[in-house]
PDB file of C-alpha atoms in Angstrom:
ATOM      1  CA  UNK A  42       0.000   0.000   0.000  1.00 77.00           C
ATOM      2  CA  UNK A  43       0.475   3.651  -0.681  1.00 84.00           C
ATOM      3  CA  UNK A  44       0.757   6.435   1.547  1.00 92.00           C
ATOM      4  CA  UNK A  45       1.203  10.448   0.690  1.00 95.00           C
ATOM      5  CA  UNK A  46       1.651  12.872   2.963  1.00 97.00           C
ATOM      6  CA  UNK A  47       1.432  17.000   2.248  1.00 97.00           C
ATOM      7  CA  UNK A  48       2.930  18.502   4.879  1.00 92.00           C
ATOM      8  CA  UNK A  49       1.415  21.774   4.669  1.00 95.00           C
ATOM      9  CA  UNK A  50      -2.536  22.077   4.603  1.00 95.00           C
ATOM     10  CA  UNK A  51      -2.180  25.847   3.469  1.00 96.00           C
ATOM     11  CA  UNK A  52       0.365  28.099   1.812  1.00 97.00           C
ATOM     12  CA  UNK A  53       0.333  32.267   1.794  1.00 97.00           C
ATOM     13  CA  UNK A  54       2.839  33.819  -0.833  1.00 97.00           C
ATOM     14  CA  UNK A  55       2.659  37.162  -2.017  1.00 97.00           C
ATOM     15  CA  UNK A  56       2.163  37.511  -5.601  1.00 96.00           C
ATOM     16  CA  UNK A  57       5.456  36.880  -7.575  1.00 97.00           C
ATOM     17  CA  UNK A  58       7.013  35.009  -4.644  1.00 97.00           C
ATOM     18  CA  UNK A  59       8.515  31.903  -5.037  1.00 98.00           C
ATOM     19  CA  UNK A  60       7.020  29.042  -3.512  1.00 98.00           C
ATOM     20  CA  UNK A  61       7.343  25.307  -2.955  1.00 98.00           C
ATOM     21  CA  UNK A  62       4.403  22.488  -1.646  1.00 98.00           C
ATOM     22  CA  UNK A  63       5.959  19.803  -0.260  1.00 98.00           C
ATOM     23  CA  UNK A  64       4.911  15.679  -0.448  1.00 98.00           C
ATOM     24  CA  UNK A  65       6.274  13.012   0.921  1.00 97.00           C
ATOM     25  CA  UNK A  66       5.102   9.491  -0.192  1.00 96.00           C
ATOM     26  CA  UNK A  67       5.370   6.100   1.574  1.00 94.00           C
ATOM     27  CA  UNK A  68       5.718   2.772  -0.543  1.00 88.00           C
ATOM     28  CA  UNK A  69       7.287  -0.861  -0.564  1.00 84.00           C
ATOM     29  CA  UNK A  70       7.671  -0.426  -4.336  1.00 82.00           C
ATOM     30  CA  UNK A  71       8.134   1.558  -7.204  1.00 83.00           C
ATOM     31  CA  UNK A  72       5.811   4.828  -7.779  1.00 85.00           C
ATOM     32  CA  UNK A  73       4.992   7.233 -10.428  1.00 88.00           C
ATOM     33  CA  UNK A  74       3.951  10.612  -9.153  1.00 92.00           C
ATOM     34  CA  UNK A  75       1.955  12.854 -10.035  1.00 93.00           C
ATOM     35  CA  UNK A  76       0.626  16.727  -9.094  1.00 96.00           C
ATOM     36  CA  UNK A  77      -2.949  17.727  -9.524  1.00 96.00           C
ATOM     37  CA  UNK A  78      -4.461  21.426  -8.829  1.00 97.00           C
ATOM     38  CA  UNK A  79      -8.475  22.207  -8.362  1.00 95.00           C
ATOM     39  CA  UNK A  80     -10.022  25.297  -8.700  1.00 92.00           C
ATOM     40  CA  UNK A  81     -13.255  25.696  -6.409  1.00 86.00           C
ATOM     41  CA  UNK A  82     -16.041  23.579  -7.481  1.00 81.00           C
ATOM     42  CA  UNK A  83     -13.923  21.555 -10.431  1.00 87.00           C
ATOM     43  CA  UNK A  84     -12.538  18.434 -11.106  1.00 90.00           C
ATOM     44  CA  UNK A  85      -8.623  17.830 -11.138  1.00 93.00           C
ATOM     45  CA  UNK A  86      -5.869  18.671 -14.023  1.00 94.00           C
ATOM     46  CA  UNK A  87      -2.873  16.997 -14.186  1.00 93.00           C
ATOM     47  CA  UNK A  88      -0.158  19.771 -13.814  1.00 96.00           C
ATOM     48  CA  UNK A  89       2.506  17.290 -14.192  1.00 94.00           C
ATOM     49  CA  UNK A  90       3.682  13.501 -13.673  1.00 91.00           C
ATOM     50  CA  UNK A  91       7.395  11.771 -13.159  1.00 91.00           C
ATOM     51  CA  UNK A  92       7.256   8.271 -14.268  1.00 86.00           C
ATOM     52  CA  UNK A  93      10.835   7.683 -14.781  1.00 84.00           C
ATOM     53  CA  UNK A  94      13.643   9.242 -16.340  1.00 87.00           C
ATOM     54  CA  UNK A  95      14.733  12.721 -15.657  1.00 89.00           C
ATOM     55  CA  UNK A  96      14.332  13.542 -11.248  1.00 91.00           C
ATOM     56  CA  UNK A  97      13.235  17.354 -12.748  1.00 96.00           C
ATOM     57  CA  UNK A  98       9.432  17.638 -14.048  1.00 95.00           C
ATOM     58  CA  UNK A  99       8.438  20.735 -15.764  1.00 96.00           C
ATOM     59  CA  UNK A 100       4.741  20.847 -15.974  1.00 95.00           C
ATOM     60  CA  UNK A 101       2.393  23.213 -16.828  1.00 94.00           C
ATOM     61  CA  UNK A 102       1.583  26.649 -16.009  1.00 93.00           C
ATOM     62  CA  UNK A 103       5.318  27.505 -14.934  1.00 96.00           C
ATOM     63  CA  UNK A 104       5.274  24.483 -12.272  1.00 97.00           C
ATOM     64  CA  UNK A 105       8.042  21.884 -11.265  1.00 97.00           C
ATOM     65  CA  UNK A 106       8.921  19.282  -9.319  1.00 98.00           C
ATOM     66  CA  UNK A 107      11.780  17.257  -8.459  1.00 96.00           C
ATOM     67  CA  UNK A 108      11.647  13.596  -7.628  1.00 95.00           C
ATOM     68  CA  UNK A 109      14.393  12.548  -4.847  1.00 95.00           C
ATOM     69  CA  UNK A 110      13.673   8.635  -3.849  1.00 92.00           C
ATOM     70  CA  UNK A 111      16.138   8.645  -1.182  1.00 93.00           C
ATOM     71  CA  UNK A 112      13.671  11.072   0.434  1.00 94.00           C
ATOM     72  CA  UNK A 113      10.466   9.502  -0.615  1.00 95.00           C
ATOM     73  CA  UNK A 114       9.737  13.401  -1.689  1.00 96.00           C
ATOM     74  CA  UNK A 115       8.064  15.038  -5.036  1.00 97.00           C
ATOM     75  CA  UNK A 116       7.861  18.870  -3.779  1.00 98.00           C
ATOM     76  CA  UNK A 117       5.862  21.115  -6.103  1.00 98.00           C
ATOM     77  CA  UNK A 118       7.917  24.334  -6.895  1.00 98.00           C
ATOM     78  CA  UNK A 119       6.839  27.713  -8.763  1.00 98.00           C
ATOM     79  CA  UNK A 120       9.527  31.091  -8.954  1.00 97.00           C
ATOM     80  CA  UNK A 121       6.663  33.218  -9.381  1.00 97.00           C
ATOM     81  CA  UNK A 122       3.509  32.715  -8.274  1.00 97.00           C
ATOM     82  CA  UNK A 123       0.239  34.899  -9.884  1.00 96.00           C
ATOM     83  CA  UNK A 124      -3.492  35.836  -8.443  1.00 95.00           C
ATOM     84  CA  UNK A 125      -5.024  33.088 -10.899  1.00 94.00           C
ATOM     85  CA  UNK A 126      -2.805  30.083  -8.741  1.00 96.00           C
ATOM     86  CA  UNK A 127      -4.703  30.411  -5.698  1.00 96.00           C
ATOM     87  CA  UNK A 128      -5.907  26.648  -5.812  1.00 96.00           C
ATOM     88  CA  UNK A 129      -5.645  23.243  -4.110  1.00 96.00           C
ATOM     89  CA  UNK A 130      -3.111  21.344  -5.095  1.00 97.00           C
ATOM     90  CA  UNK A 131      -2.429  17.482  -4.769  1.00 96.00           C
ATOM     91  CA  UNK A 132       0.087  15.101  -4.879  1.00 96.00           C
ATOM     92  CA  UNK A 133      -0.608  11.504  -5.995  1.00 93.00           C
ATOM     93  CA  UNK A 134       1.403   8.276  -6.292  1.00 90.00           C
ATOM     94  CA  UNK A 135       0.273   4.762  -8.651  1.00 85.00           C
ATOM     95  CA  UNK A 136       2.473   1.934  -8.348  1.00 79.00           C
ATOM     96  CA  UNK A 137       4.309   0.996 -11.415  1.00 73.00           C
ATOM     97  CA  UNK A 138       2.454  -1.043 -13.122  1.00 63.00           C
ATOM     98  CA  UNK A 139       3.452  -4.967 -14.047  1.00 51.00           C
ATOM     99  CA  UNK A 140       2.481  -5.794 -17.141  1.00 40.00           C
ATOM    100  CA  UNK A 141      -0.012  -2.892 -16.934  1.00 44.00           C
ATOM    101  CA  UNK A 142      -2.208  -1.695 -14.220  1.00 48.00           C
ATOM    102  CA  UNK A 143      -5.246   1.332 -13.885  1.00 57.00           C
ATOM    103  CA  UNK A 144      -5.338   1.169 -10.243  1.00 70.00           C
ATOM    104  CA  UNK A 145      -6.470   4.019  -8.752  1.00 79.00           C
ATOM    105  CA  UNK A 146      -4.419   6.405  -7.231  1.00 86.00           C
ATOM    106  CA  UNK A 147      -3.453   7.443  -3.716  1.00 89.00           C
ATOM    107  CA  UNK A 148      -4.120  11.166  -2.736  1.00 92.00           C
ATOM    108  CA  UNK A 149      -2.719  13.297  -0.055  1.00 95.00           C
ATOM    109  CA  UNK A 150      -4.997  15.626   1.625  1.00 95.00           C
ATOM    110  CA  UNK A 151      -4.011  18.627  -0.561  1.00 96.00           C
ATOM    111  CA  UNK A 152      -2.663  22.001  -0.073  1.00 97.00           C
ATOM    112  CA  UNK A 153      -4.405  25.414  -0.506  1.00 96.00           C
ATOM    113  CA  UNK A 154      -1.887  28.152  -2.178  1.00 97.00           C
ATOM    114  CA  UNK A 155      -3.407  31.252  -0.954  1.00 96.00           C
ATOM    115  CA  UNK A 156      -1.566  34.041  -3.351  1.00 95.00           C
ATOM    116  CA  UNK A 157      -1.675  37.519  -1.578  1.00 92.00           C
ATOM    117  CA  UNK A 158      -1.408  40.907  -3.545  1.00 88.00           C
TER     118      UNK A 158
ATOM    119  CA  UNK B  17     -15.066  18.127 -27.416  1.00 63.00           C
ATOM    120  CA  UNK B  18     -13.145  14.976 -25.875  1.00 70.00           C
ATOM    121  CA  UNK B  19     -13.669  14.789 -22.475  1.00 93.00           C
ATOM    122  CA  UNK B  20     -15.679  13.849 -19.193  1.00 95.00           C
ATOM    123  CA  UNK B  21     -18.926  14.828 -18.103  1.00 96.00           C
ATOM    124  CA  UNK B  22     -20.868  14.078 -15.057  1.00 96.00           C
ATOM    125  CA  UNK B  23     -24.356  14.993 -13.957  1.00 91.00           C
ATOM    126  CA  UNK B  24     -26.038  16.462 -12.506  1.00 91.00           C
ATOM    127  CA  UNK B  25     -23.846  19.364 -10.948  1.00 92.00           C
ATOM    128  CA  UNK B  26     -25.998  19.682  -7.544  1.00 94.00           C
ATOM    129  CA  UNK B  27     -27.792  16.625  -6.092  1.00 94.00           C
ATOM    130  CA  UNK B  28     -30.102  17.018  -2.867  1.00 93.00           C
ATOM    131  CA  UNK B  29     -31.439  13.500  -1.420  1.00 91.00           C
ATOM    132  CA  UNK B  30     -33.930  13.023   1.559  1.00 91.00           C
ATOM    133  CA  UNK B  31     -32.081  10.295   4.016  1.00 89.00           C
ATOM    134  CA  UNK B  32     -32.963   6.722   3.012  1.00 88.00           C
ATOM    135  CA  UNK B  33     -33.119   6.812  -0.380  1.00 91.00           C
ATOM    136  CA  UNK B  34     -30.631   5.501  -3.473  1.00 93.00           C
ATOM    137  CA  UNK B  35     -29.055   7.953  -5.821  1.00 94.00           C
ATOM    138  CA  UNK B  36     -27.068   7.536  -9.292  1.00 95.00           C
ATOM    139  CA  UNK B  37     -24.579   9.776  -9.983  1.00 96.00           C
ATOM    140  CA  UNK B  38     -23.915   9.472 -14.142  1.00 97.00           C
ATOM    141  CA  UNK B  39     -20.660   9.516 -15.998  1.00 97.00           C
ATOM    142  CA  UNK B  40     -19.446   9.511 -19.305  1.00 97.00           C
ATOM    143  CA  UNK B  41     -16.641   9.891 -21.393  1.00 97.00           C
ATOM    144  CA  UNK B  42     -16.139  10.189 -24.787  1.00 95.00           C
ATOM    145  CA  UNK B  43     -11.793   9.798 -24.569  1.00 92.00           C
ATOM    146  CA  UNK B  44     -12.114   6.005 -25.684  1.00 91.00           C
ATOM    147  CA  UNK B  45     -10.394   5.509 -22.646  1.00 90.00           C
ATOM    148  CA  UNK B  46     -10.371   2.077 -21.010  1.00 89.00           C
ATOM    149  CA  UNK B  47     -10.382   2.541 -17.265  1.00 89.00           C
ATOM    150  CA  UNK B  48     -12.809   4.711 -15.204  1.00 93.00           C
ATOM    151  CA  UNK B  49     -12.957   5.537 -11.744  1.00 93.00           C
ATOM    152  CA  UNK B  50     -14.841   6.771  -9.043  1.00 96.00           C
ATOM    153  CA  UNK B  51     -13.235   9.095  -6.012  1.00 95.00           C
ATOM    154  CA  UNK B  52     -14.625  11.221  -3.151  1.00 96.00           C
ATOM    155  CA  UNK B  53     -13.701  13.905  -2.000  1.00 94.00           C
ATOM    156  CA  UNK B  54     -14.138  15.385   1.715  1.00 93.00           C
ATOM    157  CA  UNK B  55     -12.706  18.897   2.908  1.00 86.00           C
ATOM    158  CA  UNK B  56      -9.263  18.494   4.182  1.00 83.00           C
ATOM    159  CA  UNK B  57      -9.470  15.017   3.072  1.00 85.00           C
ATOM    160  CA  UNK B  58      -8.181  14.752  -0.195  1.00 88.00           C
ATOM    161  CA  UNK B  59      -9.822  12.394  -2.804  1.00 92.00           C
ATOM    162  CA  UNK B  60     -10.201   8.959  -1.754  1.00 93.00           C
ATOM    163  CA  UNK B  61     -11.013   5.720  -4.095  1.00 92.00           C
ATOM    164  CA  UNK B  62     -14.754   4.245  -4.446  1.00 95.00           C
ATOM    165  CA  UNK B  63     -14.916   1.683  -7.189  1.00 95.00           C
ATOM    166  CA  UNK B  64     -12.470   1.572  -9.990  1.00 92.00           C
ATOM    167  CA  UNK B  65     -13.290  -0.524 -13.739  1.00 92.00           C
ATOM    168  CA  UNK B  66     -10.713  -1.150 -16.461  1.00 87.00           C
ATOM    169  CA  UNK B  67     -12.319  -2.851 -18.595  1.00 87.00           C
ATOM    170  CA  UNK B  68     -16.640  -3.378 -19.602  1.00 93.00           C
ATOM    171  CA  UNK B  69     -18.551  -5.808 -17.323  1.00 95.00           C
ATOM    172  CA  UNK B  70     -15.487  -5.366 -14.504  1.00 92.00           C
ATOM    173  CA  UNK B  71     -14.965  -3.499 -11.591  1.00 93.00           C
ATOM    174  CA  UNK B  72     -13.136  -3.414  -8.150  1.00 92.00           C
ATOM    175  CA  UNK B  73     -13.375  -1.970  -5.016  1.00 93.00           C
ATOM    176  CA  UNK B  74     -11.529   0.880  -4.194  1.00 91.00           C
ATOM    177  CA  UNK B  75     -10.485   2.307  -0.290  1.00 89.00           C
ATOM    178  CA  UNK B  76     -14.382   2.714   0.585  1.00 94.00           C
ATOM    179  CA  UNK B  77     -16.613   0.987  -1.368  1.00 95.00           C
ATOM    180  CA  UNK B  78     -19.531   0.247   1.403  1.00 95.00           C
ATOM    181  CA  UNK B  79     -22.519   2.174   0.386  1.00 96.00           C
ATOM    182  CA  UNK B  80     -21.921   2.481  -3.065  1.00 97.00           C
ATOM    183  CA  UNK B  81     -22.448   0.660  -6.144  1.00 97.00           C
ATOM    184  CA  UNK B  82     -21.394   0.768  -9.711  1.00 98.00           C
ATOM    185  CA  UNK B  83     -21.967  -1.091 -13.206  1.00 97.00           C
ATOM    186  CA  UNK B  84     -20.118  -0.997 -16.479  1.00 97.00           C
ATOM    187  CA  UNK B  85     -21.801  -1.845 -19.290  1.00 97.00           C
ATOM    188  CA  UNK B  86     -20.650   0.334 -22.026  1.00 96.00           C
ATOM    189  CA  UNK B  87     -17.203   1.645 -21.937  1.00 95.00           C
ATOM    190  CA  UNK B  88     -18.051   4.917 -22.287  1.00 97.00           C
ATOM    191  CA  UNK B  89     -20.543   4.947 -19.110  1.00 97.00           C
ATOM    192  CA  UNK B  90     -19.982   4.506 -15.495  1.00 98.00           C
ATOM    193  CA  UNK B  91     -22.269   5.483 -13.154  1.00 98.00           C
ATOM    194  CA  UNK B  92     -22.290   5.546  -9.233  1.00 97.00           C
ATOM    195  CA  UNK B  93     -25.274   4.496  -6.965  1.00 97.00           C
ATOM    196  CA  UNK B  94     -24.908   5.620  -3.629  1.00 95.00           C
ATOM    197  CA  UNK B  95     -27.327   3.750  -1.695  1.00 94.00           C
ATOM    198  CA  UNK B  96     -28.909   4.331   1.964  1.00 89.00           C
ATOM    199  CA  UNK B  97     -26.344   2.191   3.493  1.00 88.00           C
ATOM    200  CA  UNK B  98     -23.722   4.603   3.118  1.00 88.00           C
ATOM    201  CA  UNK B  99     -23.596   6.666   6.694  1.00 88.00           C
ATOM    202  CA  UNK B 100     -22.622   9.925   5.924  1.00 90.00           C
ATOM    203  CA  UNK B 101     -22.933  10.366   1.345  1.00 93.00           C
ATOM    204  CA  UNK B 102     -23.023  14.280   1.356  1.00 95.00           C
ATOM    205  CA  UNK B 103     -19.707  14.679  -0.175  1.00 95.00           C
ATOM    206  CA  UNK B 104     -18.268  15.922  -3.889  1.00 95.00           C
ATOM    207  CA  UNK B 105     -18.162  12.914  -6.054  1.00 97.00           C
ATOM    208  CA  UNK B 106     -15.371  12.780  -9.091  1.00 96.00           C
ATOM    209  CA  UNK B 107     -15.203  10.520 -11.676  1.00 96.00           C
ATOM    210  CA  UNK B 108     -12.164   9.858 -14.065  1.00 94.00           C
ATOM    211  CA  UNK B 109     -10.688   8.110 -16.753  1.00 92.00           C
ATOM    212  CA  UNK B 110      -7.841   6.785 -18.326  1.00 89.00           C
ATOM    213  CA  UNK B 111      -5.836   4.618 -20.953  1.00 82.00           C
ATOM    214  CA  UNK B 112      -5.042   1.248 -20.462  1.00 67.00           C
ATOM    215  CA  UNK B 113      -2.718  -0.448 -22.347  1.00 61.00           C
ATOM    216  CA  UNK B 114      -1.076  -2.912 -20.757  1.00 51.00           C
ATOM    217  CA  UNK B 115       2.159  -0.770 -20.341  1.00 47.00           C
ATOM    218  CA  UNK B 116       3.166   2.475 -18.693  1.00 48.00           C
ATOM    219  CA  UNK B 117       0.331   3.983 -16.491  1.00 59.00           C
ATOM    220  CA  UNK B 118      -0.985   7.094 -18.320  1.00 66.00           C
ATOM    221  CA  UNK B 119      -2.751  10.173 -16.485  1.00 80.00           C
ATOM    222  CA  UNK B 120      -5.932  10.206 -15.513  1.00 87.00           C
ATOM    223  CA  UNK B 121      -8.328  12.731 -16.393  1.00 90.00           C
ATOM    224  CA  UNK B 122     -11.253  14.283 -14.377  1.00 93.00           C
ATOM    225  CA  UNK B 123     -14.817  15.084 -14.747  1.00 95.00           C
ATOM    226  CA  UNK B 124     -16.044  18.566 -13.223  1.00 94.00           C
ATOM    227  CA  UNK B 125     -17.707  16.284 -10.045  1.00 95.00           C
ATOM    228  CA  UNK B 126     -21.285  16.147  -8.556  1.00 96.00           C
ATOM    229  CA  UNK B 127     -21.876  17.605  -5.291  1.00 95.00           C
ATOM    230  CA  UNK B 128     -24.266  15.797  -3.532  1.00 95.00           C
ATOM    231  CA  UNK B 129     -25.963  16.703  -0.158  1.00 95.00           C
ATOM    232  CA  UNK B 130     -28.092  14.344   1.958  1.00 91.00           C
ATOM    233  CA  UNK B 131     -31.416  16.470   3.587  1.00 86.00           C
TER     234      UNK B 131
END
């Protein structure tokens, strides 16, 4: 089993701060990982996903992450933040498929990026 | 338009009776899924299909029910066994290929509210 863990429940930045969410994920086996944001009353978009290769993930909307396994961490970074990312954000993990797999995933409890003018 | 839709947006329910909460998605995607999601929470796994005519239980299946009988259809009964069902229901979707795990992709959700 899967476990996720966002260490923050809410972040305040000014506008065009940096800022970073942080996740932590527990697992006896391989992961992919993934970050989600939700504007009020929507469903989820991917913002970006690290299945393998390359620790850095550029995603969309100016957002990154890097993926360090021996910290079991995938922390969600932005240089600038702007009004329109106030949001909740999650982190996610799958594990790697064998031979295939669409099991669901496992959410953390999410993070709400409060930008301030 | 590609994509997911659910309905209705806003669903009221007097306690005791069963609800179905529709999805469908028109992504030819193979594997569907149903999540809900709590404040402070996060989104937690109902009932999860990859392919027609089979599905599995997710994290917290008691409650609810689900069938899949077209691929492009999925829909979620919750039923008066399920304690506390006022919650914001998401469905989602994605590719299954029998290799890497692609993305899944979300509907806008149903927001459901037991009277």
């Amino acid at each position: 089993a899967q476990s996720v863990t966002q260490l923050d429940s809410q972040v305040p930045v000014f506008e065009e701060a940096p800022v970073e969410l942080r996740c932590n994920y527990s697992s006896s086996v391989s992961v992919y990982l993934f970050w989600y944001v939700q504007y009020p009353n929507q469903g989820l978009q991917l913002l970006l996903k690290y299945l393998s290769g390359s620790t850095l993930v550029k995603g969309i909307n100016g957002f990154e992450a890097e993926f360090n396994k021996s910290q079991t961490s995938f922390h969600l970074r932005k240089p600038s933040v702007h009004i329109s990312d106030t949001a909740e954000y999650f982190c996610a993990v799958s594990p790697t498929p064998l031979g295939g797999g669409a099991d669901g995933l496992t959410f953390g409890k999410g993070t709400h990026l409060i930008i301030q003018p | 338009d590609g994509g997911i839709t659910q309905s209705p947006k806003y669903l009221f329910r007097k306690e005791g009776q069963n609800v179905t909460l529709s999805c469908e998605q028109n992504l030819n995607h193979d594997a569907m899924y149903w999540y809900r999601q709590d404040p402070g929470q996060g989104l937690r796994l109902i009932y999860y299909s990859q392919i027609v005519n089979d599905f599995q239980k997710g994290d917290i299946a008691e409650g609810y029910s689900v069938s899949r009988e077209k691929k492009e259809s999925f829909p979620l009964t919750v039923t008066s066994a399920q304690k506390n069902p006022t919650a914001f229901y998401l469905c989602a979707s994605s590719m299954y290929e029998g290799g890497p795990f692609n993305e899944q992709f979300f509907g806008p959700g149903t927001r459901l509210t037991v009277l």
